[in-house]
Short mmCIF file of C-alpha atoms in Angstrom, two decimals:
data_model
loop_
_atom_site.label_atom_id
_atom_site.label_comp_id
_atom_site.label_asym_id
_atom_site.label_seq_id
_atom_site.Cartn_x
_atom_site.Cartn_y
_atom_site.Cartn_z
CA MET V 925 127.64 113.08 123.86
CA ASP V 926 125.71 116.03 122.44
CA ASP V 927 122.96 115.05 119.97
CA ARG V 928 122.84 118.51 118.38
CA ARG V 929 125.82 118.06 116.09
CA ILE V 930 126.00 118.82 112.41
CA PRO V 931 124.59 115.94 110.35
CA GLY V 932 126.89 114.07 108.03
CA PRO V 933 127.08 114.64 104.29
CA GLN V 934 124.85 111.61 103.67
CA VAL V 935 121.97 113.15 105.64
CA GLN V 936 122.50 116.52 103.95
CA ALA V 937 122.47 114.85 100.53
CA VAL V 938 119.28 112.96 101.37
CA VAL V 939 117.58 116.17 102.51
CA ILE V 940 118.64 118.10 99.39
CA ILE V 941 117.60 115.31 97.02
CA ALA V 942 114.29 114.76 98.83
CA ALA V 943 113.52 118.49 98.76
CA ALA V 944 114.32 118.70 95.04
CA LEU V 945 112.16 115.65 94.28
CA LEU V 946 109.26 117.02 96.34
CA MET V 947 109.47 120.39 94.58
CA ALA V 948 109.56 118.71 91.16
CA ALA V 949 106.60 116.51 92.12
CA LEU V 950 104.59 119.52 93.32
CA TYR V 951 105.35 121.47 90.16
CA SER V 952 104.47 118.50 87.93
CA PHE V 953 101.26 117.85 89.84
CA ILE V 954 100.10 121.47 89.63
CA GLN V 955 101.09 121.93 85.98
CA TYR V 956 100.07 118.64 84.39
CA SER V 957 97.39 116.87 86.42
CA ARG V 958 93.69 117.45 86.04
CA ILE V 959 93.34 118.41 89.70
CA GLY V 960 96.29 120.80 89.39
CA LYS V 961 94.67 122.53 86.43
CA ALA V 962 91.44 122.82 88.42
CA ILE V 963 93.35 124.30 91.38
CA ARG V 964 94.96 126.87 89.07
CA ALA V 965 91.57 127.72 87.56
CA VAL V 966 90.02 128.24 91.00
CA SER V 967 92.92 130.42 92.07
CA GLU V 968 92.40 132.57 88.98
CA ASP V 969 88.61 133.03 89.22
CA LYS V 970 86.27 131.12 91.54
CA GLU V 971 83.03 132.11 89.84
CA ILE V 972 84.07 131.19 86.32
CA SER V 973 85.60 127.94 87.59
CA SER V 974 82.31 126.94 89.17
CA LEU V 975 80.51 127.76 85.92
CA MET V 976 82.92 125.45 84.11
CA GLY V 977 81.94 122.57 86.41
CA ILE V 978 84.78 122.66 88.92
CA ASP V 979 83.85 122.01 92.55
CA VAL V 980 85.46 125.11 94.07
CA ASN V 981 85.21 123.98 97.70
CA LYS V 982 86.76 120.61 96.87
CA MET V 983 89.71 122.32 95.16
CA ILE V 984 90.23 124.64 98.14
CA VAL V 985 90.25 121.65 100.50
CA THR V 986 92.64 119.80 98.15
CA THR V 987 94.98 122.79 98.20
CA PHE V 988 95.03 122.80 102.01
CA VAL V 989 95.65 119.02 102.06
CA ILE V 990 98.60 119.42 99.68
CA GLY V 991 99.92 122.28 101.80
CA GLY V 992 99.62 120.19 104.96
CA MET V 993 101.43 117.28 103.32
CA ALA V 994 104.21 119.61 102.14
CA ALA V 995 104.51 121.09 105.63
CA GLY V 996 104.74 117.58 107.12
CA ALA V 997 107.48 116.60 104.67
CA ALA V 998 109.33 119.84 105.42
CA GLY V 999 109.06 119.11 109.15
CA VAL V 1000 110.56 115.65 108.68
CA LEU V 1001 113.44 117.04 106.61
CA TYR V 1002 113.99 119.82 109.17
CA ALA V 1003 114.09 117.26 111.99
CA LEU V 1004 116.61 115.16 110.04
CA MET V 1005 118.90 118.17 109.76
CA PHE V 1006 118.57 119.73 113.20
CA LYS V 1007 117.59 116.74 115.42
CA GLN V 1008 115.41 118.78 117.75
CA VAL V 1009 111.70 119.40 118.01
CA HIS V 1010 109.94 122.19 119.87
CA PHE V 1011 106.64 124.01 119.60
CA PHE V 1012 108.06 127.12 117.93
CA MET V 1013 110.33 125.39 115.41
CA GLY V 1014 108.31 126.28 112.30
CA PHE V 1015 108.11 130.02 112.83
CA ILE V 1016 111.45 131.12 111.35
CA PRO V 1017 111.31 128.65 108.41
CA GLY V 1018 107.75 129.88 107.75
CA ILE V 1019 108.90 133.49 107.62
CA LYS V 1020 111.74 132.48 105.30
CA ALA V 1021 109.35 130.52 103.05
CA PHE V 1022 107.00 133.50 102.82
CA THR V 1023 109.93 135.78 101.98
CA ALA V 1024 111.11 133.35 99.29
CA ALA V 1025 107.61 133.22 97.81
CA VAL V 1026 107.42 137.02 97.73
CA LEU V 1027 110.89 137.27 96.15
CA GLY V 1028 110.03 134.71 93.47
CA GLY V 1029 106.45 135.75 92.94
CA ILE V 1030 103.43 134.44 94.81
CA GLY V 1031 101.70 131.86 92.64
CA ASN V 1032 104.87 131.10 90.68
CA ILE V 1033 106.25 127.78 91.94
CA PRO V 1034 109.62 127.86 90.11
CA GLY V 1035 110.04 131.52 91.07
CA ALA V 1036 109.42 130.72 94.74
CA MET V 1037 112.00 127.93 94.52
CA LEU V 1038 114.55 130.32 93.02
CA GLY V 1039 113.62 132.90 95.66
CA GLY V 1040 114.40 130.31 98.33
CA ILE V 1041 117.77 129.52 96.77
CA PHE V 1042 118.57 133.25 96.54
CA LEU V 1043 117.53 133.83 100.14
CA GLY V 1044 119.64 130.86 101.30
CA LEU V 1045 122.69 132.13 99.44
CA ILE V 1046 122.31 135.62 100.87
CA GLU V 1047 121.79 134.19 104.35
CA SER V 1048 124.86 131.95 104.05
CA LEU V 1049 127.29 134.22 102.25
CA GLY V 1050 125.95 137.66 103.15
CA PRO V 1051 127.34 138.09 106.67
CA SER V 1052 130.92 137.23 105.73
CA LEU V 1053 130.83 139.35 102.56
CA PHE V 1054 129.15 142.37 104.14
CA LEU V 1055 131.16 142.23 107.36
CA ASP V 1056 134.41 142.08 105.40
CA VAL V 1057 133.40 145.18 103.45
CA TRP V 1058 132.31 146.89 106.69
CA GLU V 1059 135.70 146.10 108.30
CA LEU V 1060 137.53 147.39 105.22
CA LEU V 1061 135.51 150.64 105.29
CA ARG V 1062 136.14 151.01 109.01
CA ARG V 1063 139.90 150.65 108.51
CA ILE V 1064 139.94 153.21 105.69
CA SER V 1065 138.20 155.91 107.71
#
């Protein structure tokens, strides 16, 4: 039996709910916690942040730790959906995540989330919509 089949609706629901909870937790952490406010201050201006008593290097390290934890969670959710692991598996999702962040605005967490939803909708619905229009145009001419 082939292990690379489409996961059931239960697994898909778990992945969607987990992703939504992780995004809400990240947004809440960055917006409302003391460390999140310090991270935002450092991202705005390192020099002024250090004058205000924020340890800039500690906040940079904290940001990378949070990013690593988010990447690990994303890897687990990806593996739940696709049931395969290889050395190059994060490249395409990374490109898509960067595109979503650019679409939604770099530094804007809700915007990046909406950019990801928009990109996913275009990726899912775009080929059938655009190819149908292309076929219609081809038949007309």
